[in-house]
mmCIF file of the C-alpha atoms, coordinates in Angstrom:
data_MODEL
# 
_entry.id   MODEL 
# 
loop_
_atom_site.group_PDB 
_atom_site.id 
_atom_site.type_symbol 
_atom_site.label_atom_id 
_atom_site.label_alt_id 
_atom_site.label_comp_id 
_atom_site.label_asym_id 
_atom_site.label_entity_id 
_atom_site.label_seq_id 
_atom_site.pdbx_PDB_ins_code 
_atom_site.Cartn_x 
_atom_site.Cartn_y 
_atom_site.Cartn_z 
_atom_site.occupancy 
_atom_site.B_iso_or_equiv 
_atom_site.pdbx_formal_charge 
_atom_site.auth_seq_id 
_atom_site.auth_comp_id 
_atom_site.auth_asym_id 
_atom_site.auth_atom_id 
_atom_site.pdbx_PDB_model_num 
ATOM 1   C CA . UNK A 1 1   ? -2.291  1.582   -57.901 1.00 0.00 ? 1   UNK A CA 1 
ATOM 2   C CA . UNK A 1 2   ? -2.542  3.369   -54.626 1.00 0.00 ? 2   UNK A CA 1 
ATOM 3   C CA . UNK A 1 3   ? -0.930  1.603   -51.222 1.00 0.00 ? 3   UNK A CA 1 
ATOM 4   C CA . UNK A 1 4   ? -4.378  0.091   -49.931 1.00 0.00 ? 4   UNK A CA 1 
ATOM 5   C CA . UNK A 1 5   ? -4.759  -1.754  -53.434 1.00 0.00 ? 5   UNK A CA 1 
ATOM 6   C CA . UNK A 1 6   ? -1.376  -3.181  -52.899 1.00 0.00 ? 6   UNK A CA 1 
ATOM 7   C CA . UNK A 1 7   ? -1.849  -4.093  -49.152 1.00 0.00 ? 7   UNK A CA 1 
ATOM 8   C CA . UNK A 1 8   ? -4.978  -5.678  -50.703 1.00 0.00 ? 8   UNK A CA 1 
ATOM 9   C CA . UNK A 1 9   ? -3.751  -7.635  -53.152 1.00 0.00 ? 9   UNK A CA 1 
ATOM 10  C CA . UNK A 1 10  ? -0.176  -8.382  -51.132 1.00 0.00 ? 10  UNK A CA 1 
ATOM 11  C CA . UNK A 1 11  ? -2.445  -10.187 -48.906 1.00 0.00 ? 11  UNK A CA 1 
ATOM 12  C CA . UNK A 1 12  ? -5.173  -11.836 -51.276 1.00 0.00 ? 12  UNK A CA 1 
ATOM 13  C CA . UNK A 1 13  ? -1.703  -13.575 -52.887 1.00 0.00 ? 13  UNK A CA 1 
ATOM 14  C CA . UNK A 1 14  ? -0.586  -15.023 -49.527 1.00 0.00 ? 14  UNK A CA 1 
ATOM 15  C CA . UNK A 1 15  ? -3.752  -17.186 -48.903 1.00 0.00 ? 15  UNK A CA 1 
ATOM 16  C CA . UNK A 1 16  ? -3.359  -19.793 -50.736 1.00 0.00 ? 16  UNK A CA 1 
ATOM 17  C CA . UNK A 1 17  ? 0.215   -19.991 -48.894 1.00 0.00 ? 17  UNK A CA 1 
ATOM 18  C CA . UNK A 1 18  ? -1.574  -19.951 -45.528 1.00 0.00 ? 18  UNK A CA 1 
ATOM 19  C CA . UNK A 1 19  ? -3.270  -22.766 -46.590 1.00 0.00 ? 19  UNK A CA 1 
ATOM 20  C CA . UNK A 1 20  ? -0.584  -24.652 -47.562 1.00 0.00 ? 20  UNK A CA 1 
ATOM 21  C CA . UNK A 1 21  ? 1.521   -23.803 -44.069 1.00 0.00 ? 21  UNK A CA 1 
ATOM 22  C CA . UNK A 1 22  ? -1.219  -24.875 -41.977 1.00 0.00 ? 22  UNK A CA 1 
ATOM 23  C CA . UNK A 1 23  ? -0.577  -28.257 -43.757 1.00 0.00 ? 23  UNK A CA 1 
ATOM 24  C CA . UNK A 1 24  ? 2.976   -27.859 -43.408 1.00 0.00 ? 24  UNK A CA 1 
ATOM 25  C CA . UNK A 1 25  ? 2.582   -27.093 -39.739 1.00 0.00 ? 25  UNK A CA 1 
ATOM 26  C CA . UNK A 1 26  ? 0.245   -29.731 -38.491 1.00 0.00 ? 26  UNK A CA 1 
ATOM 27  C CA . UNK A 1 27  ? 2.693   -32.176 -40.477 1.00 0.00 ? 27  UNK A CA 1 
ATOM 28  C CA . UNK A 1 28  ? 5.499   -31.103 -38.409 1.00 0.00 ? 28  UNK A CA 1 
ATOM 29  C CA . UNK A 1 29  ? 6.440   -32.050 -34.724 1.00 0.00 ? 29  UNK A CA 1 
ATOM 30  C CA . UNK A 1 30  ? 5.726   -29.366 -32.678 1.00 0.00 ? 30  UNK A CA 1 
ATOM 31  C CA . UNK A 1 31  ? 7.784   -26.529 -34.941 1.00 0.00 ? 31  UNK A CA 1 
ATOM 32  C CA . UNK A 1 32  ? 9.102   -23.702 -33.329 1.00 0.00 ? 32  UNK A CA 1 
ATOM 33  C CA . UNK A 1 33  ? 8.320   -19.849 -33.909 1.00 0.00 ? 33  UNK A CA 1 
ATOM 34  C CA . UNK A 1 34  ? 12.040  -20.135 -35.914 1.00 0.00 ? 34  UNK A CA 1 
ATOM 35  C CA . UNK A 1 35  ? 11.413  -22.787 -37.728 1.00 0.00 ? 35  UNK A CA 1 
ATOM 36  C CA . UNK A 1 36  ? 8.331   -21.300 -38.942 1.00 0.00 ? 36  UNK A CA 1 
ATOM 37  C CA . UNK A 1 37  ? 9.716   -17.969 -39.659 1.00 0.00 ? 37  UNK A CA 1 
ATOM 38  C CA . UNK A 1 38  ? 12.132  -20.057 -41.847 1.00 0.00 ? 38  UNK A CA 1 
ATOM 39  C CA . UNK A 1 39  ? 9.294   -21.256 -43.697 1.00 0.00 ? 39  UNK A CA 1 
ATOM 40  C CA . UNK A 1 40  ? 7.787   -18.007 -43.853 1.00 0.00 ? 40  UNK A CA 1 
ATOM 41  C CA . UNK A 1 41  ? 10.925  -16.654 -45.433 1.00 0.00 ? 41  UNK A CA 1 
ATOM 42  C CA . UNK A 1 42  ? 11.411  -19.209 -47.588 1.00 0.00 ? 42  UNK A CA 1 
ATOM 43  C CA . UNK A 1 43  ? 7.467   -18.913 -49.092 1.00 0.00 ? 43  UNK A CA 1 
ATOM 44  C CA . UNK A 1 44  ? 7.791   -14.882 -48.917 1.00 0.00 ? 44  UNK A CA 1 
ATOM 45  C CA . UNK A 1 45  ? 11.150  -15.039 -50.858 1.00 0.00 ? 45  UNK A CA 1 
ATOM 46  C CA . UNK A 1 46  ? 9.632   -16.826 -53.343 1.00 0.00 ? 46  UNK A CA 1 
ATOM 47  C CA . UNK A 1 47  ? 6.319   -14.429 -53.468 1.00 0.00 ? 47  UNK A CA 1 
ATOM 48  C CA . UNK A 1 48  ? 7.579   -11.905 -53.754 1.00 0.00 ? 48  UNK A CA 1 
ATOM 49  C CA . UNK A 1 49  ? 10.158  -13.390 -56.782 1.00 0.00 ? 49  UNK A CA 1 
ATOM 50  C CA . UNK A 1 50  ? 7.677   -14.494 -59.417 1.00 0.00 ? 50  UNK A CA 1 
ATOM 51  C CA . UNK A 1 51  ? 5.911   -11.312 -59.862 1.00 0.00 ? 51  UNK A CA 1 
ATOM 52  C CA . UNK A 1 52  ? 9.277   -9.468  -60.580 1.00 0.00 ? 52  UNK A CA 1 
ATOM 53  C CA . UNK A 1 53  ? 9.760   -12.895 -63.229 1.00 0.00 ? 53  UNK A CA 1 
ATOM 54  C CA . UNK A 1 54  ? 6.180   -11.939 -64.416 1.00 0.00 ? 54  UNK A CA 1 
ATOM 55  C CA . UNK A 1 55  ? 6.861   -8.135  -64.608 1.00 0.00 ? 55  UNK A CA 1 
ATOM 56  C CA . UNK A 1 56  ? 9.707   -8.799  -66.870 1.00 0.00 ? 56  UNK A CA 1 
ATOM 57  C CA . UNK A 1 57  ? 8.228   -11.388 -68.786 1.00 0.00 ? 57  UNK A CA 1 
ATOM 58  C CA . UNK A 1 58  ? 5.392   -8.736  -70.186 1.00 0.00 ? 58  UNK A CA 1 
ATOM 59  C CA . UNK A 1 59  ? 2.964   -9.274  -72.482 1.00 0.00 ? 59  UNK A CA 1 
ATOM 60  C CA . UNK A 1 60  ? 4.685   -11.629 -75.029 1.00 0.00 ? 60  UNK A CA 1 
ATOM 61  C CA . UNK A 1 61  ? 4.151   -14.315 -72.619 1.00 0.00 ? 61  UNK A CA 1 
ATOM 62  C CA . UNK A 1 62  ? 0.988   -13.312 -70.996 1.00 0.00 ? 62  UNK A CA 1 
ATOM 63  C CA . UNK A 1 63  ? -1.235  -15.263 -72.896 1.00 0.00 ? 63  UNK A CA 1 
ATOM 64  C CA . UNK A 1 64  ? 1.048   -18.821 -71.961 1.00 0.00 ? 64  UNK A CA 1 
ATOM 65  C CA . UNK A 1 65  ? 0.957   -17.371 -68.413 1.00 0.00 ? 65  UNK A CA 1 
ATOM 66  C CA . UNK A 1 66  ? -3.024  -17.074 -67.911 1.00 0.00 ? 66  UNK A CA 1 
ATOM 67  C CA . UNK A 1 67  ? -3.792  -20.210 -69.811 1.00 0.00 ? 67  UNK A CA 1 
ATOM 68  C CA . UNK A 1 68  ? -0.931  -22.555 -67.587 1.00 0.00 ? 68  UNK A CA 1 
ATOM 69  C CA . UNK A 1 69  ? -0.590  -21.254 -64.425 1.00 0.00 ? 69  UNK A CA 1 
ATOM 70  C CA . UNK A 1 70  ? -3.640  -22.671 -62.874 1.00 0.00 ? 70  UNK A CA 1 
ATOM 71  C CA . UNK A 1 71  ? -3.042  -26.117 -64.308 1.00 0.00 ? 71  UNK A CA 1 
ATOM 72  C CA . UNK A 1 72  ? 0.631   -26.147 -63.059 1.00 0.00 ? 72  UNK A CA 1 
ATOM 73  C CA . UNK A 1 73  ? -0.208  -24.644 -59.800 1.00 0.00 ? 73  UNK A CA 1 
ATOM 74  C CA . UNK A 1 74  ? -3.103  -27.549 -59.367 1.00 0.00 ? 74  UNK A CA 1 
ATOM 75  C CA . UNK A 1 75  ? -0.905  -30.353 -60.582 1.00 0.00 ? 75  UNK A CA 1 
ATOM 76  C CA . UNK A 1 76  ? 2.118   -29.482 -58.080 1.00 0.00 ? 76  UNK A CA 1 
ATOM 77  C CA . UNK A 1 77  ? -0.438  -29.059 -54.991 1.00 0.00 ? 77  UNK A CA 1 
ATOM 78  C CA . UNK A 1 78  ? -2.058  -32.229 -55.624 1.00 0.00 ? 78  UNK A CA 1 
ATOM 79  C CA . UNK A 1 79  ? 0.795   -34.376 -55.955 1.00 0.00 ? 79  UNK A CA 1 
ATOM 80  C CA . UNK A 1 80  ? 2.466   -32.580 -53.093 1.00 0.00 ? 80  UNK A CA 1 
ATOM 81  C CA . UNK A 1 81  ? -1.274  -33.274 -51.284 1.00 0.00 ? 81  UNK A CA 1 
ATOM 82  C CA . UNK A 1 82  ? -1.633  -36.724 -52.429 1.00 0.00 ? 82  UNK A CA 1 
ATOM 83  C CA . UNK A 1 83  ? 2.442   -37.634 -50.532 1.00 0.00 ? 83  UNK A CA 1 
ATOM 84  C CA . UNK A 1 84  ? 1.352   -36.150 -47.636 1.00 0.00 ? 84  UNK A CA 1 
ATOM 85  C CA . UNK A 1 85  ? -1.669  -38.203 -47.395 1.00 0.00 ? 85  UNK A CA 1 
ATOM 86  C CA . UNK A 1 86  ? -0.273  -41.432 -48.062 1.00 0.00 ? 86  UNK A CA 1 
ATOM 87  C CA . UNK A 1 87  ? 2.309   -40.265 -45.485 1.00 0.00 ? 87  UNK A CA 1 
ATOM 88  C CA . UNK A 1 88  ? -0.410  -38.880 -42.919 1.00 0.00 ? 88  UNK A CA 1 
ATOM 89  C CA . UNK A 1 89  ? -1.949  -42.683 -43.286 1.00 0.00 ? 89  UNK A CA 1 
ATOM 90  C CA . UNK A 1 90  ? 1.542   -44.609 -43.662 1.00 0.00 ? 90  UNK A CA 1 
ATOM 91  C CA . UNK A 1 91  ? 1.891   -42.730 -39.813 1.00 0.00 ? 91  UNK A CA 1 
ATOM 92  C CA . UNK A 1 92  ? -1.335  -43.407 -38.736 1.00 0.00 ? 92  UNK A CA 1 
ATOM 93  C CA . UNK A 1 93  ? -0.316  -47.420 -39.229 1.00 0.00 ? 93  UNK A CA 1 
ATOM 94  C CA . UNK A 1 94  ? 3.152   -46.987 -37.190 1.00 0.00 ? 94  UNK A CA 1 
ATOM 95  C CA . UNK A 1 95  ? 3.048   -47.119 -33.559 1.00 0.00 ? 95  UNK A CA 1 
ATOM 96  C CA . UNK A 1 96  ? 5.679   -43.990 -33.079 1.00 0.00 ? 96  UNK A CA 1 
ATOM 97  C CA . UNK A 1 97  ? 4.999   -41.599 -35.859 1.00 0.00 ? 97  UNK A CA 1 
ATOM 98  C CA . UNK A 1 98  ? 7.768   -39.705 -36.350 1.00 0.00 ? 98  UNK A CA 1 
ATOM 99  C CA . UNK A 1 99  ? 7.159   -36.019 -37.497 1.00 0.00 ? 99  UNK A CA 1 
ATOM 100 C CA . UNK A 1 100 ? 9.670   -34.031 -38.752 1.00 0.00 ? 100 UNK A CA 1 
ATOM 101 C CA . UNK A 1 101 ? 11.335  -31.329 -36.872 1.00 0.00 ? 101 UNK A CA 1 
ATOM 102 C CA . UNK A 1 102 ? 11.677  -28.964 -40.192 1.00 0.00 ? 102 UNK A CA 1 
ATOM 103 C CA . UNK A 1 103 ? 10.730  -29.439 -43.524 1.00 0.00 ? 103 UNK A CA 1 
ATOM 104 C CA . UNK A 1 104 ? 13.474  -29.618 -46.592 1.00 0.00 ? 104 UNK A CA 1 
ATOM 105 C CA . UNK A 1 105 ? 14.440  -26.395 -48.401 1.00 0.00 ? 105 UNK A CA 1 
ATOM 106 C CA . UNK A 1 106 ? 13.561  -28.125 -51.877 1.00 0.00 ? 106 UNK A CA 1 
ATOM 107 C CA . UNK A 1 107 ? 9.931   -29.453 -50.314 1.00 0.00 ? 107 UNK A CA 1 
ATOM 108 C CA . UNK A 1 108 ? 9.676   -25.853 -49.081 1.00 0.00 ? 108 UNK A CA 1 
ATOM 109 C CA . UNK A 1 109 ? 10.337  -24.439 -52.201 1.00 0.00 ? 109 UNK A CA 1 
ATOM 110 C CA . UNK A 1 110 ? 8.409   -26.870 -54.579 1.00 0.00 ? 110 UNK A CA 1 
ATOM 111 C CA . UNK A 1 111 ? 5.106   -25.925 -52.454 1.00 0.00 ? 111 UNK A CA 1 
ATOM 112 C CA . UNK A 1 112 ? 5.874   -22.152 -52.575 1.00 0.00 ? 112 UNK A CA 1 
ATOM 113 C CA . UNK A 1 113 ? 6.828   -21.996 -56.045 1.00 0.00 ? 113 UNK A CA 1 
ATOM 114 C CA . UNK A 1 114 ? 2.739   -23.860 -56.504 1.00 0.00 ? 114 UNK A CA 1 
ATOM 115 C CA . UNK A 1 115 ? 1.157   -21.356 -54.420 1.00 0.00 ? 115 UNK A CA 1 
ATOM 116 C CA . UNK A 1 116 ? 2.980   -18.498 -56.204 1.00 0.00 ? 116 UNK A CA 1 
ATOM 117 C CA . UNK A 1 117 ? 2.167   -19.219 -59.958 1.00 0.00 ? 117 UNK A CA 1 
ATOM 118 C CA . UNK A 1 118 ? -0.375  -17.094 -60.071 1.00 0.00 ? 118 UNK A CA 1 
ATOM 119 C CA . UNK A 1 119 ? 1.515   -14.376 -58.347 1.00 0.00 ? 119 UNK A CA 1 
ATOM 120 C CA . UNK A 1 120 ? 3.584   -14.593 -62.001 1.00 0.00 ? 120 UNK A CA 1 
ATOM 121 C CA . UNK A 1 121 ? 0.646   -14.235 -63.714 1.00 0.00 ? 121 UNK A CA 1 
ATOM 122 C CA . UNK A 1 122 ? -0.375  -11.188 -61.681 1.00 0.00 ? 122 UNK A CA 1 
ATOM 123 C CA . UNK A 1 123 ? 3.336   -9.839  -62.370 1.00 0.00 ? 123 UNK A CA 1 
ATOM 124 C CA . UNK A 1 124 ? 2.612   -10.278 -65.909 1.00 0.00 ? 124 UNK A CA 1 
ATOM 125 C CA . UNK A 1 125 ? -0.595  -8.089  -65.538 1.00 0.00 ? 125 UNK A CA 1 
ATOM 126 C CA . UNK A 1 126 ? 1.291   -5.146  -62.890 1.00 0.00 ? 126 UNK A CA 1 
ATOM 127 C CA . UNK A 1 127 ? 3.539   -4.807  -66.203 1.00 0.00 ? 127 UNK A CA 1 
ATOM 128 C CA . UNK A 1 128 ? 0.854   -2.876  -67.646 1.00 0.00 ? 128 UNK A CA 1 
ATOM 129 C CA . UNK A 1 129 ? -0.535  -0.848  -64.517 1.00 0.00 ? 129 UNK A CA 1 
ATOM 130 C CA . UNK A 1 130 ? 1.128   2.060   -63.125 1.00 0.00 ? 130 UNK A CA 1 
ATOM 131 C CA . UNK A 1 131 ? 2.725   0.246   -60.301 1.00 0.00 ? 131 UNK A CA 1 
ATOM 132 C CA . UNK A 1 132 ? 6.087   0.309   -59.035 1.00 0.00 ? 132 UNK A CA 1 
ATOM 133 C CA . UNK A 1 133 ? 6.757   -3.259  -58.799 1.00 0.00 ? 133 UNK A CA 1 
ATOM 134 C CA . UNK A 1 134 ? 9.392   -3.538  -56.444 1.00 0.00 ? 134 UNK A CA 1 
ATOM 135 C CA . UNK A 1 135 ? 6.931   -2.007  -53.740 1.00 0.00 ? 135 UNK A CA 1 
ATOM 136 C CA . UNK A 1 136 ? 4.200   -4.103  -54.897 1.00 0.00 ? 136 UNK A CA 1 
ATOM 137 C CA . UNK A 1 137 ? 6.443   -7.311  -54.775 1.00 0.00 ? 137 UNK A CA 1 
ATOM 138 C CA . UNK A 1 138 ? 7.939   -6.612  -51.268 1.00 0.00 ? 138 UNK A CA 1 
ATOM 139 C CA . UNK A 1 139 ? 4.488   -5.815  -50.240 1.00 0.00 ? 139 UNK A CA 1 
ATOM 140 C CA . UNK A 1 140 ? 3.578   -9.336  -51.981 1.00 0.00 ? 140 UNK A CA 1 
ATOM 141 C CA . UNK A 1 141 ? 6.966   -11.309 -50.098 1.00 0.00 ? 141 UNK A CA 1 
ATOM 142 C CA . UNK A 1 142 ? 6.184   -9.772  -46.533 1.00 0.00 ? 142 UNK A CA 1 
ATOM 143 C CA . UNK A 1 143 ? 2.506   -10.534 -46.634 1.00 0.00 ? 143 UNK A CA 1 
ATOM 144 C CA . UNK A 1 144 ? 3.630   -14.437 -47.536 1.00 0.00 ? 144 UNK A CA 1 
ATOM 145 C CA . UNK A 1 145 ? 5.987   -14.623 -44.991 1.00 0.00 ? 145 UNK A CA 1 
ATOM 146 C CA . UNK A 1 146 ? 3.955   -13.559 -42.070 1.00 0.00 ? 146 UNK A CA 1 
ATOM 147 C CA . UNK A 1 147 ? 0.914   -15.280 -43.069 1.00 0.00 ? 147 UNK A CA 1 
ATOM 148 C CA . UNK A 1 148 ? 2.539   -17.957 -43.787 1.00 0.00 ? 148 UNK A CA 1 
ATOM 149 C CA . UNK A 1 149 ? 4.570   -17.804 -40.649 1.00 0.00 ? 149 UNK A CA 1 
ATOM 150 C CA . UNK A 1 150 ? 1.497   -17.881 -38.490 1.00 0.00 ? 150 UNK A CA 1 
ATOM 151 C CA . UNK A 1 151 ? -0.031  -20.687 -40.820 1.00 0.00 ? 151 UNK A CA 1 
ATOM 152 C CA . UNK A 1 152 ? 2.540   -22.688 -39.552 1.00 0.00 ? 152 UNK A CA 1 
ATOM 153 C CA . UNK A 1 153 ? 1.773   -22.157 -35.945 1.00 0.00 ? 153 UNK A CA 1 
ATOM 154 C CA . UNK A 1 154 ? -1.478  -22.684 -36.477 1.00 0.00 ? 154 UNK A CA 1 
ATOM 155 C CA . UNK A 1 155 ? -0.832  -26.033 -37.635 1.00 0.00 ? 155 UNK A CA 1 
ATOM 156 C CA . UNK A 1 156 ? 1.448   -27.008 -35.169 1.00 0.00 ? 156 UNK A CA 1 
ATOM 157 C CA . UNK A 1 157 ? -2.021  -26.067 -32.811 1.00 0.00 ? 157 UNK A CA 1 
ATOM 158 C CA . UNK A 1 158 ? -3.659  -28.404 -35.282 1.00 0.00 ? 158 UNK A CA 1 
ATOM 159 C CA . UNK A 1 159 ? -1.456  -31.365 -35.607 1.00 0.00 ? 159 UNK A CA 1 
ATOM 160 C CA . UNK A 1 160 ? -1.191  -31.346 -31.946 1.00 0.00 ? 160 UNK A CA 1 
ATOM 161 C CA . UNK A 1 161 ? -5.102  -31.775 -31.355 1.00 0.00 ? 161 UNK A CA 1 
ATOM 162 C CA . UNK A 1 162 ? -5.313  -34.437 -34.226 1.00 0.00 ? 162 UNK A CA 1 
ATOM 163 C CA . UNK A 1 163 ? -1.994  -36.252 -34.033 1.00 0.00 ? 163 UNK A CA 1 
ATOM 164 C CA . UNK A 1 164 ? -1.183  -38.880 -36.796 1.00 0.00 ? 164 UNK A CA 1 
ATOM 165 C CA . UNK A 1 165 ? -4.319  -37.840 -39.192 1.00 0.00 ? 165 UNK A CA 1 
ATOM 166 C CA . UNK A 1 166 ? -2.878  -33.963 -39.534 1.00 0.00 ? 166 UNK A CA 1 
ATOM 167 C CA . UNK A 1 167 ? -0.109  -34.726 -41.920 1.00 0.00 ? 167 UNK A CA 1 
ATOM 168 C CA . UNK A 1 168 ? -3.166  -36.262 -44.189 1.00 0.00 ? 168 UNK A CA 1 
ATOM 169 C CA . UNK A 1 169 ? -5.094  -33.006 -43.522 1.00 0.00 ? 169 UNK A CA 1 
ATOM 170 C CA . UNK A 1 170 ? -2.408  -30.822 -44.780 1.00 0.00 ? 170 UNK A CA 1 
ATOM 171 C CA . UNK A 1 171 ? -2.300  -32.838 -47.553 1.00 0.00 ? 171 UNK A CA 1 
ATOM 172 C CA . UNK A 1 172 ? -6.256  -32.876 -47.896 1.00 0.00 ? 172 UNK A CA 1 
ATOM 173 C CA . UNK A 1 173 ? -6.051  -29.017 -47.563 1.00 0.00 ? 173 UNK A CA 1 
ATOM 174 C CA . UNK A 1 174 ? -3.349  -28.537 -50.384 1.00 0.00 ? 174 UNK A CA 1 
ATOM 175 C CA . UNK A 1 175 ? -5.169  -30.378 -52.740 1.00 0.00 ? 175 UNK A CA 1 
ATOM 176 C CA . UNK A 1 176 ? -8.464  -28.147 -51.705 1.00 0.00 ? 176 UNK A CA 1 
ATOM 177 C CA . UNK A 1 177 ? -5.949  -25.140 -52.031 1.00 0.00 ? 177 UNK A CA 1 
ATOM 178 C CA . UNK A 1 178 ? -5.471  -26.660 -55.970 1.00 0.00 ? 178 UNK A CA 1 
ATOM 179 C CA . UNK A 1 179 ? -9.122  -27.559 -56.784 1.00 0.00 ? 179 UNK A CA 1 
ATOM 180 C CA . UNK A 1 180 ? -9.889  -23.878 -55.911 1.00 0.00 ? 180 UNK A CA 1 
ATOM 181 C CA . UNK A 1 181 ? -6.862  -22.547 -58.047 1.00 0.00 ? 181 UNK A CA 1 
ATOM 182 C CA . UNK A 1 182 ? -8.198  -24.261 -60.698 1.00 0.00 ? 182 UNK A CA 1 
ATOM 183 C CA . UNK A 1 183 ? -11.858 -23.648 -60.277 1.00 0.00 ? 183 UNK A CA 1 
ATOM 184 C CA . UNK A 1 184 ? -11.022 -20.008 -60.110 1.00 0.00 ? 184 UNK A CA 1 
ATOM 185 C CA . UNK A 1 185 ? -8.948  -19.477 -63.493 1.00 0.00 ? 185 UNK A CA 1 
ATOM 186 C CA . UNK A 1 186 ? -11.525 -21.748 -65.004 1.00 0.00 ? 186 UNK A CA 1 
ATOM 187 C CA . UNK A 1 187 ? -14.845 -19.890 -63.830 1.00 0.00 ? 187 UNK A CA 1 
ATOM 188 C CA . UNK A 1 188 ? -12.991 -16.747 -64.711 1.00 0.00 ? 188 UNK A CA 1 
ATOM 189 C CA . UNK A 1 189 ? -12.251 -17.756 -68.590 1.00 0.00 ? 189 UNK A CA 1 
ATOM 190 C CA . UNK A 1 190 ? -16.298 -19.265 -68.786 1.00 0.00 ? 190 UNK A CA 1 
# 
């Protein structure tokens, strides 16, 4: 693979993780350009992880890999969608809503580890390409982080124009962020 392919693809596996952190962002209370390089780290960690776990994993498990990772990667994003909904409206009811500051490391992790299934799956697939895949998974990792670094701040800009309903539209928008997952692994096997 030569470097544009990888800046190409490093970036066409971080936008599903935008997606999500603009959810995460408008769910927050105003977060801070820390905060959201914590998330960003935390997402591009995890990026850049599960194609060196797919890489290794090879072709004995690529078949399980392309037939699951769309369903698990749907499944996680809408129940993580469908919580932040019911929270966006369980706000919306409350006089004072009251955002969070940060996000938890596990409920950071959790939605990372969903938007970066199929970066395992694409791991599994770099196994077989000449590729070294420590550059293509740090390419992968800092992508993630700084995309999803500024989805975050965009979705601070969000939630701060629509108040109590943007915790339901991040949750709205990671559910969208599934369907699409899904309808894309599914098109692609038809």
């Amino acid at each position: 693979m030569n470097p544009a392919s990888i800046i190409f693809l490093a970036f066409a596996m971080s936008t599903d993780a935008f997606a999500a952190a603009v959810g995460k962002g408008s769910a927050m209370f105003k977060p801070r350009l820390l905060e959201a390089l914590r998330i960003g780290l935390i997402f591009g960690v995890i990026e850049a992880i599960t194609p060196v776990v797919g890489w290794f994993i090879g072709q004995a498990a690529a078949q399980w890999a392309a037939a699951w990772d769309h369903w698990i990667a749907f499944g996680l994003l809408v129940l993580l969608g469908l919580h932040m909904i019911y929270n966006g409206l369980r706000l919306e009811a409350e006089a004072e809503p009251d955002k969070p500051r940060e996000h938890g490391f596990w409920l950071l992790a959790v939605t990372g580890f969903a938007t970066s299934i199929d970066a395992l799956a694409v791991g599994v697939g770099l196994a077989f390409v000449n590729v070294n895949i420590w550059i293509a998974a740090s390419a992968i990792g800092l992508a993630t982080m700084t995309m999803v670094t500024l989805g975050v701040m965009l979705g601070r800009a969000i939630g701060t124009v629509m108040g109590q309903r943007a915790e339901a539209l991040g949750g709205l928008v990671l559910i969208i962020v599934g369907c699409a997952i899904l309808y894309e692994h599914l098109s692609a096997m038809a």
